[in-house]
Amino acid sequence: MLRSLVGSEMCIRDRHSNMGGGYYDERDMEEAAPVAAAGYTEQAARALAQTSLHPEADPVSQRLVCSNQTGVVMAVDVTGSMGDWTKIIWDKLPMFYGQIMLQNYLNDPAISFAAIGDACDGVAPLQVCQFAQGGQLDAEIGKIWTFQAGGGNEIESYDLAAFYYTYMVEMPRTDTKPFFFFTGDEGVYPSIRREWIAEKLGVDVEKVPTMKDLFRDLRTKFHVFMLYKPYSIESKRQEIYQSWEQLIGGESILELVDPRAIVDTMLGAIAVVSGSRTLDAYLQDMTGRGQTHERQTQVKGLLEQFAGQQQDPSVDGSRAVFDGLRYSIAANQDYQPADGDVDEESALREELERTKRELAALKMCGQETVAEPPVEIPVEIPSGKYSCAACTFMNALTVSSCEMCGSANPNYVAPPAPAPTAYYSS
């Protein structure tokens, strides 16, 4: 709560003057809460307690318009352990938004949050929030459902977020090219499917853009960055990195080992790319808000790969070129898949029924079927980790229970109790 005494309030304001600067209403003025080992506070966990798809975050029913001069999109992968990043961002929102305003990195900014899942098996592969400013951001990000299982295929539905914000979000007053930040640890689907656009985004399309064209158009409309958390299985990292490199270029992939540096990195990308700061000047801003030399070194290493570079002219411009939207599914109940579209769910269901009929025919002929032994696919488990039998989440061997689902670690060995201290009297 705000301190009631003017003197105490002024002390708090002075202590935060280099952070949010009072641009974020009451939470900007509160004393910092203790941060858990996971990197976020208990307040963040309580604020992001949504347990299902919020109707106001469903892209089928939401059409976003950014009426401010500069839009910023944070599209966060919320599958598995990536959900923690949303909590870290929540903790740092007052500093992020306040520093943009206080340092004048952008003119009249507004931020939209998007949560990315997997269309393959998720009920909410994309969630979107209205563009907002200041303390209104808390209400928007609080609609995000952060706990979802991924598809287990090293791929998530980043393409649906790219499609939605490229072709379905209006930015009529954008004076400055807006910014788009993906955060995640997995790769991109090789193609975007028309039936998923219809089912998950609620629009029919005349044609489906290639993934290359989709991300070209996204980069035409936004400055695009991928804040990449190295994937848990080391042998998969190069393939995942290359899938992003082909779409947005290696200079736009910012690899974060420490998720607590995410906001400093986004602020630096905005400051440097917008031209409001040189890289050296931004590092001075970090010093002014009390960031450590170690954190500054991390951020400098990420930002200097594109600092001073000119934007690629092939993706420079103010609008996307694709014009394939036909109509809203919600407003037109006559939608039918186009000729040539493959309904994989129906095809699998037909194959299952055909198999059942063949088995029934074999039984009628007196022939017995011999079940083939199941094929076990080896799973590469990183050193020092174990895979939870209940949810497959990779945990450290030293924990007593799964950090994702709470199931007991069957191989956990409690550390030996310390030897009692002997006391001697003379």
Coordinates of C-alpha atoms in Angstrom, one line a residue:
M1 CA 0.0 0.0 0.0
L2 CA 1.0 3.6 -0.4
R3 CA 2.5 5.2 2.7
S4 CA 0.1 7.6 4.2
L5 CA 2.7 10.0 5.5
V6 CA 4.0 12.5 3.0
G7 CA 7.6 12.2 4.2
S8 CA 7.6 8.4 3.9
E9 CA 6.0 8.6 0.5
M10 CA 8.6 11.0 -0.7
C11 CA 11.4 8.6 0.5
I12 CA 9.8 5.8 -1.5
R13 CA 9.4 8.0 -4.6
D14 CA 13.1 9.0 -4.4
R15 CA 14.2 5.4 -4.1
H16 CA 12.2 4.5 -7.3
S17 CA 12.9 7.6 -9.3
N18 CA 15.3 5.8 -11.6
M19 CA 13.1 2.8 -12.0
G20 CA 9.4 3.4 -12.9
G21 CA 9.3 7.1 -12.1
G22 CA 5.7 6.9 -10.9
Y23 CA 4.4 6.1 -14.3
Y24 CA 2.8 2.8 -13.2
D25 CA 0.4 3.9 -10.5
E26 CA 0.6 2.3 -7.0
R27 CA 2.6 -0.8 -7.8
D28 CA 5.5 1.4 -9.0
M29 CA 5.6 3.0 -5.6
E30 CA 5.5 -0.2 -3.5
E31 CA 8.6 -1.5 -1.8
A32 CA 10.1 -4.4 -3.6
A33 CA 8.8 -7.8 -2.6
P34 CA 11.2 -10.7 -1.9
V35 CA 12.1 -12.7 -5.0
A36 CA 11.9 -16.5 -4.8
A37 CA 14.6 -18.9 -6.2
A38 CA 12.5 -19.2 -9.4
G39 CA 13.2 -15.5 -10.1
Y40 CA 9.7 -14.1 -9.4
T41 CA 7.7 -13.0 -6.4
E42 CA 4.7 -14.6 -4.7
Q43 CA 2.7 -11.5 -5.8
A44 CA 3.4 -12.4 -9.4
A45 CA 2.3 -16.0 -8.9
R46 CA -1.0 -14.7 -7.3
A47 CA -1.6 -12.1 -10.0
L48 CA -1.2 -14.7 -12.8
A49 CA -3.5 -17.4 -11.3
Q50 CA -5.8 -17.7 -14.4
T51 CA -6.7 -21.5 -14.7
S52 CA -8.4 -21.5 -18.1
L53 CA -8.8 -19.4 -21.3
H54 CA -10.2 -16.0 -20.4
P55 CA -12.9 -14.9 -22.8
E56 CA -11.3 -11.5 -23.2
A57 CA -8.0 -13.1 -24.2
D58 CA -9.5 -15.4 -26.9
P59 CA -8.3 -14.1 -30.4
V60 CA -11.5 -15.5 -32.0
S61 CA -13.5 -12.8 -30.2
Q62 CA -10.9 -10.1 -29.8
R63 CA -9.9 -7.7 -32.5
L64 CA -7.1 -5.4 -31.3
V65 CA -6.5 -1.8 -32.3
C66 CA -3.5 0.2 -31.1
S67 CA -4.5 3.8 -31.1
N68 CA -1.3 5.0 -29.6
Q69 CA 1.7 6.2 -31.5
T70 CA 4.0 3.3 -30.7
G71 CA 3.0 -0.3 -30.1
V72 CA 5.0 -3.0 -28.3
V73 CA 4.0 -6.7 -28.4
M74 CA 5.3 -9.2 -25.9
A75 CA 4.5 -12.7 -27.2
V76 CA 5.6 -15.2 -24.5
D77 CA 5.7 -18.9 -24.8
V78 CA 3.8 -20.1 -21.7
T79 CA 4.2 -23.9 -22.2
G80 CA 6.0 -25.9 -19.5
S81 CA 8.6 -24.0 -17.5
M82 CA 8.4 -20.9 -19.8
G83 CA 5.4 -19.8 -17.8
D84 CA 7.8 -18.4 -15.2
W85 CA 9.0 -15.8 -17.7
T86 CA 5.5 -14.2 -17.6
K87 CA 5.8 -13.9 -13.9
I88 CA 9.2 -12.3 -14.1
I89 CA 7.8 -9.8 -16.7
W90 CA 4.9 -9.0 -14.3
D91 CA 7.4 -8.2 -11.5
K92 CA 9.4 -5.9 -13.8
L93 CA 6.5 -4.2 -15.6
P94 CA 6.7 -1.0 -13.6
M95 CA 10.4 -0.6 -14.4
F96 CA 9.9 -1.6 -18.1
Y97 CA 7.0 0.8 -18.8
G98 CA 8.3 3.5 -16.4
Q99 CA 11.8 3.5 -18.0
I100 CA 10.3 3.8 -21.5
M101 CA 8.5 6.9 -20.4
L102 CA 11.1 8.4 -18.0
Q103 CA 14.0 8.0 -20.5
N104 CA 11.8 8.9 -23.5
Y105 CA 12.7 5.8 -25.4
L106 CA 9.4 5.8 -27.3
N107 CA 6.6 8.3 -27.8
D108 CA 3.2 7.4 -26.4
P109 CA 3.8 3.6 -26.0
A110 CA 1.2 1.0 -25.5
I111 CA 1.9 -2.7 -24.7
S112 CA 0.0 -5.8 -25.7
F113 CA 0.7 -9.2 -24.2
A114 CA 0.3 -12.5 -26.1
A115 CA 0.6 -16.0 -24.7
I116 CA 1.8 -18.8 -27.0
G117 CA 0.9 -22.5 -26.7
D118 CA 0.7 -25.3 -29.1
A119 CA -2.2 -25.7 -31.6
C120 CA -1.4 -29.4 -31.9
D121 CA -2.8 -30.3 -28.4
G122 CA -3.6 -27.0 -26.6
V123 CA -7.0 -25.5 -26.1
A124 CA -5.4 -22.0 -26.2
P125 CA -2.5 -21.9 -28.6
L126 CA -2.8 -18.1 -28.6
Q127 CA -4.1 -15.6 -26.1
V128 CA -4.0 -11.9 -26.8
C129 CA -4.5 -8.8 -24.6
Q130 CA -5.6 -5.3 -25.5
F131 CA -2.9 -2.6 -25.9
A132 CA -2.6 -0.7 -22.6
Q133 CA -0.5 1.7 -20.6
G134 CA 0.6 2.1 -17.0
G135 CA -1.3 0.3 -14.3
Q136 CA -3.9 -0.9 -16.8
L137 CA -1.3 -3.4 -18.0
D138 CA -1.8 -5.4 -14.7
A139 CA -5.4 -6.0 -15.6
E140 CA -4.5 -7.2 -19.1
I141 CA -1.6 -9.5 -18.2
G142 CA -3.7 -11.0 -15.4
K143 CA -6.0 -12.5 -18.0
I144 CA -3.2 -14.7 -19.3
W145 CA -3.3 -18.5 -18.5
T146 CA 0.3 -19.4 -17.9
F147 CA 0.1 -23.2 -17.3
Q148 CA -0.2 -25.3 -20.4
A149 CA 1.4 -28.5 -21.6
G150 CA 3.3 -28.2 -24.9
G151 CA 3.2 -30.7 -27.7
G152 CA 6.5 -32.3 -26.8
N153 CA 7.8 -31.8 -30.4
E154 CA 10.2 -28.9 -30.0
I155 CA 7.7 -26.7 -31.8
E156 CA 5.2 -24.2 -30.6
S157 CA 2.5 -22.0 -32.4
Y158 CA 4.6 -18.8 -32.8
D159 CA 3.2 -18.7 -36.3
L160 CA -0.4 -18.0 -35.0
A161 CA 0.9 -15.0 -33.0
A162 CA 2.8 -13.8 -36.1
F163 CA -0.3 -14.1 -38.3
Y164 CA -2.7 -12.5 -35.8
Y165 CA -0.6 -9.4 -35.1
T166 CA 0.6 -9.0 -38.7
Y167 CA -2.8 -9.3 -40.5
M168 CA -5.5 -8.8 -37.9
V169 CA -4.3 -6.0 -35.6
E170 CA -4.8 -2.4 -36.7
M171 CA -2.3 0.3 -35.9
P172 CA -3.8 3.5 -37.5
R173 CA -1.7 6.0 -35.5
T174 CA 1.7 4.4 -35.5
D175 CA 4.3 7.1 -36.0
T176 CA 7.2 4.9 -35.1
K177 CA 7.7 1.3 -36.3
P178 CA 6.4 -0.8 -33.5
F179 CA 8.3 -3.6 -31.7
F180 CA 7.5 -7.3 -31.4
F181 CA 9.3 -9.5 -28.9
F182 CA 8.9 -13.3 -29.0
T183 CA 10.2 -15.2 -25.9
G184 CA 10.5 -18.9 -26.0
D185 CA 12.7 -22.0 -26.2
E186 CA 11.4 -24.0 -29.1
G187 CA 11.1 -23.8 -32.9
V188 CA 8.5 -22.7 -35.4
Y189 CA 6.2 -25.0 -37.4
P190 CA 7.3 -25.5 -41.0
S191 CA 4.0 -24.2 -42.3
I192 CA 0.9 -22.5 -41.0
R193 CA -2.4 -24.5 -41.5
R194 CA -5.5 -23.0 -42.8
E195 CA -7.8 -25.0 -40.5
W196 CA -5.9 -23.7 -37.4
I197 CA -6.2 -20.1 -38.6
A198 CA -10.0 -20.7 -38.9
E199 CA -10.4 -22.6 -35.6
K200 CA -7.9 -20.8 -33.3
L201 CA -8.1 -17.2 -34.8
G202 CA -11.6 -17.2 -36.1
V203 CA -11.0 -16.1 -39.7
D204 CA -11.1 -17.7 -43.1
V205 CA -8.3 -17.0 -45.6
E206 CA -8.3 -16.9 -49.3
K207 CA -4.8 -18.4 -49.3
V208 CA -2.2 -19.4 -46.7
P209 CA 1.1 -17.5 -46.7
T210 CA 4.3 -19.4 -46.6
M211 CA 6.2 -19.2 -43.3
K212 CA 8.8 -17.1 -45.1
D213 CA 6.3 -14.7 -46.4
L214 CA 4.5 -14.5 -43.0
F215 CA 7.6 -13.5 -41.1
R216 CA 8.7 -11.2 -43.9
D217 CA 5.4 -9.4 -43.4
L218 CA 5.7 -9.4 -39.7
R219 CA 9.2 -7.8 -40.0
T220 CA 7.7 -5.3 -42.4
K221 CA 5.2 -4.2 -39.8
F222 CA 7.4 -4.6 -36.6
H223 CA 10.9 -4.6 -35.4
V224 CA 11.0 -8.3 -34.5
F225 CA 13.2 -10.0 -31.9
M226 CA 13.4 -13.5 -30.4
L227 CA 14.4 -13.7 -26.8
Y228 CA 15.6 -17.2 -26.8
K229 CA 15.9 -19.5 -23.8
P230 CA 18.3 -22.3 -24.7
Y231 CA 16.3 -25.6 -25.0
S232 CA 16.7 -28.1 -22.2
I233 CA 18.0 -30.8 -24.6
E234 CA 21.3 -29.5 -25.9
S235 CA 21.3 -31.6 -29.1
K236 CA 18.1 -29.9 -30.3
R237 CA 19.3 -26.3 -29.7
Q238 CA 21.1 -25.8 -33.1
E239 CA 18.1 -27.0 -35.1
I240 CA 15.8 -24.7 -33.1
Y241 CA 18.2 -21.7 -33.5
Q242 CA 18.4 -22.2 -37.2
S243 CA 14.7 -22.4 -37.7
W244 CA 14.5 -18.8 -36.2
E245 CA 17.6 -17.6 -38.0
Q246 CA 16.0 -18.4 -41.4
L247 CA 12.9 -16.3 -40.5
I248 CA 14.2 -13.3 -38.6
G249 CA 18.0 -13.3 -39.0
G250 CA 20.6 -14.3 -36.4
E251 CA 21.1 -10.7 -35.3
S252 CA 17.6 -10.6 -34.0
I253 CA 17.9 -13.7 -31.8
L254 CA 18.9 -12.6 -28.3
E255 CA 19.9 -15.7 -26.3
L256 CA 19.1 -15.3 -22.6
V257 CA 20.7 -17.6 -20.0
D258 CA 19.3 -15.6 -17.1
P259 CA 15.6 -14.8 -17.6
R260 CA 15.9 -11.9 -15.1
A261 CA 17.8 -10.0 -17.9
I262 CA 14.7 -10.1 -20.2
V263 CA 13.4 -6.6 -19.4
D264 CA 16.9 -4.9 -19.5
T265 CA 17.4 -6.6 -22.9
M266 CA 14.0 -5.5 -24.3
L267 CA 14.6 -1.9 -23.1
G268 CA 18.0 -1.9 -24.7
A269 CA 16.7 -3.2 -28.0
I270 CA 14.0 -0.5 -28.0
A271 CA 16.4 2.3 -27.0
V272 CA 19.1 1.4 -29.6
V273 CA 16.9 0.5 -32.6
S274 CA 14.6 3.5 -32.1
G275 CA 17.7 5.7 -32.1
S276 CA 16.9 7.3 -28.8
R277 CA 20.2 6.0 -27.4
T278 CA 23.5 4.6 -28.5
L279 CA 24.5 1.3 -26.9
D280 CA 27.0 3.1 -24.7
A281 CA 24.4 5.7 -23.6
Y282 CA 21.9 2.9 -22.8
L283 CA 24.5 1.2 -20.6
Q284 CA 24.8 4.5 -18.7
D285 CA 21.1 4.4 -18.2
M286 CA 21.5 0.9 -16.7
T287 CA 24.1 2.2 -14.4
G288 CA 21.8 5.0 -13.3
R289 CA 19.1 2.5 -12.3
G290 CA 21.5 0.4 -10.3
Q291 CA 22.1 -2.6 -12.5
T292 CA 25.3 -4.5 -11.8
H293 CA 28.3 -4.6 -14.1
E294 CA 27.6 -8.3 -14.7
R295 CA 24.1 -7.6 -16.0
Q296 CA 25.4 -4.7 -18.1
T297 CA 28.0 -7.1 -19.7
Q298 CA 25.3 -9.6 -20.5
V299 CA 23.0 -7.0 -22.1
K300 CA 25.9 -5.4 -24.1
G301 CA 26.9 -8.8 -25.5
L302 CA 23.4 -9.3 -26.8
L303 CA 22.8 -5.8 -28.2
E304 CA 26.1 -5.0 -29.8
Q305 CA 25.4 -7.6 -32.6
F306 CA 22.8 -5.2 -34.2
A307 CA 23.7 -1.8 -32.6
G308 CA 24.6 0.7 -35.3
Q309 CA 23.3 -1.6 -38.1
Q310 CA 20.8 -0.3 -40.7
Q311 CA 17.5 -2.0 -41.0
D312 CA 17.2 -4.5 -43.9
P313 CA 15.5 -2.6 -46.7
S314 CA 13.6 -5.7 -47.7
V315 CA 11.6 -5.6 -44.5
D316 CA 11.4 -1.8 -44.1
G317 CA 7.9 -0.2 -44.3
S318 CA 4.7 0.5 -42.5
R319 CA 2.3 -2.2 -43.6
A320 CA 2.2 -5.8 -44.5
V321 CA 1.5 -6.9 -48.1
F322 CA -0.6 -10.0 -47.6
D323 CA -4.3 -9.4 -48.2
G324 CA -5.8 -12.9 -48.0
L325 CA -8.4 -12.5 -45.2
R326 CA -11.9 -13.3 -46.4
Y327 CA -14.3 -13.0 -43.4
S328 CA -14.7 -13.7 -39.7
I329 CA -15.7 -17.2 -38.8
A330 CA -17.7 -15.8 -35.9
A331 CA -19.8 -13.7 -38.2
N332 CA -20.1 -16.3 -41.0
Q333 CA -21.3 -19.8 -40.0
D334 CA -21.0 -21.1 -43.6
Y335 CA -17.3 -21.8 -43.3
Q336 CA -16.1 -24.9 -45.0
P337 CA -12.5 -26.1 -45.6
A338 CA -11.3 -25.4 -49.1
D339 CA -10.7 -28.1 -51.7
G340 CA -7.4 -29.8 -51.0
D341 CA -7.4 -29.0 -47.3
V342 CA -6.6 -32.1 -45.2
D343 CA -8.7 -32.5 -42.1
E344 CA -6.2 -34.6 -40.1
E345 CA -8.6 -35.3 -37.2
S346 CA -11.2 -36.7 -39.5
A347 CA -8.6 -38.7 -41.4
L348 CA -7.3 -40.3 -38.2
R349 CA -10.9 -41.0 -37.1
E350 CA -11.7 -42.8 -40.4
E351 CA -8.4 -44.8 -40.2
L352 CA -9.4 -45.9 -36.6
E353 CA -12.8 -47.0 -37.8
R354 CA -11.3 -48.9 -40.7
T355 CA -8.9 -50.7 -38.4
K356 CA -11.8 -51.7 -36.1
R357 CA -13.7 -53.1 -39.1
E358 CA -10.6 -55.1 -40.2
L359 CA -10.1 -56.5 -36.7
A360 CA -13.8 -57.5 -36.5
A361 CA -13.5 -59.3 -39.9
L362 CA -10.4 -61.2 -38.7
K363 CA -12.2 -62.4 -35.6
M364 CA -15.2 -63.6 -37.7
C365 CA -12.8 -65.7 -39.8
G366 CA -11.3 -67.3 -36.7
Q367 CA -7.9 -65.6 -37.1
E368 CA -6.2 -64.4 -34.0
T369 CA -4.1 -61.2 -34.0
V370 CA -0.8 -61.0 -32.4
A371 CA -0.1 -57.7 -30.8
E372 CA 3.3 -56.3 -31.7
P373 CA 5.5 -55.3 -28.8
P374 CA 5.5 -51.5 -28.2
V375 CA 8.5 -49.6 -29.5
E376 CA 10.3 -47.7 -26.9
I377 CA 11.8 -44.4 -28.1
P378 CA 14.9 -43.4 -26.2
V379 CA 14.6 -40.0 -24.6
E380 CA 17.8 -38.0 -24.2
I381 CA 18.0 -36.8 -20.6
P382 CA 20.5 -34.0 -19.8
S383 CA 23.2 -34.7 -17.2
G384 CA 22.0 -33.9 -13.7
K385 CA 18.4 -34.1 -14.6
Y386 CA 15.6 -36.7 -14.4
S387 CA 12.3 -36.9 -16.4
C388 CA 9.2 -36.9 -14.2
A389 CA 7.2 -40.1 -14.8
A390 CA 3.9 -38.2 -14.5
C391 CA 4.4 -35.2 -16.7
T392 CA 7.9 -35.7 -18.3
F393 CA 9.2 -32.4 -17.0
M394 CA 13.0 -32.3 -16.7
N395 CA 13.9 -31.7 -13.0
A396 CA 17.2 -31.5 -11.2
L397 CA 18.2 -34.8 -9.5
T398 CA 18.5 -33.0 -6.2
V399 CA 14.8 -32.0 -5.8
S400 CA 12.4 -34.2 -3.8
S401 CA 9.4 -33.7 -6.1
C402 CA 8.6 -32.5 -9.6
E403 CA 8.7 -28.7 -9.8
M404 CA 5.9 -28.8 -12.4
C405 CA 3.3 -31.3 -11.1
G406 CA 4.5 -32.1 -7.6
S407 CA 5.0 -35.9 -8.1
A408 CA 7.6 -37.4 -5.9
N409 CA 11.1 -38.0 -7.2
P410 CA 11.6 -41.8 -6.8
N411 CA 15.4 -41.5 -6.8
Y412 CA 15.6 -38.7 -4.3
V413 CA 18.1 -39.3 -1.5
A414 CA 17.8 -36.9 1.4
P415 CA 21.1 -35.2 2.3
P416 CA 22.6 -36.6 5.6
A417 CA 21.8 -34.7 8.7
P418 CA 24.6 -32.6 10.0
A419 CA 26.6 -34.1 12.9
P420 CA 25.6 -32.8 16.3
T421 CA 27.9 -30.2 17.7
A422 CA 29.8 -31.3 20.8
Y423 CA 30.1 -28.9 23.6
Y424 CA 32.8 -29.2 26.3
S425 CA 33.0 -27.6 29.7
S426 CA 36.2 -26.9 31.4

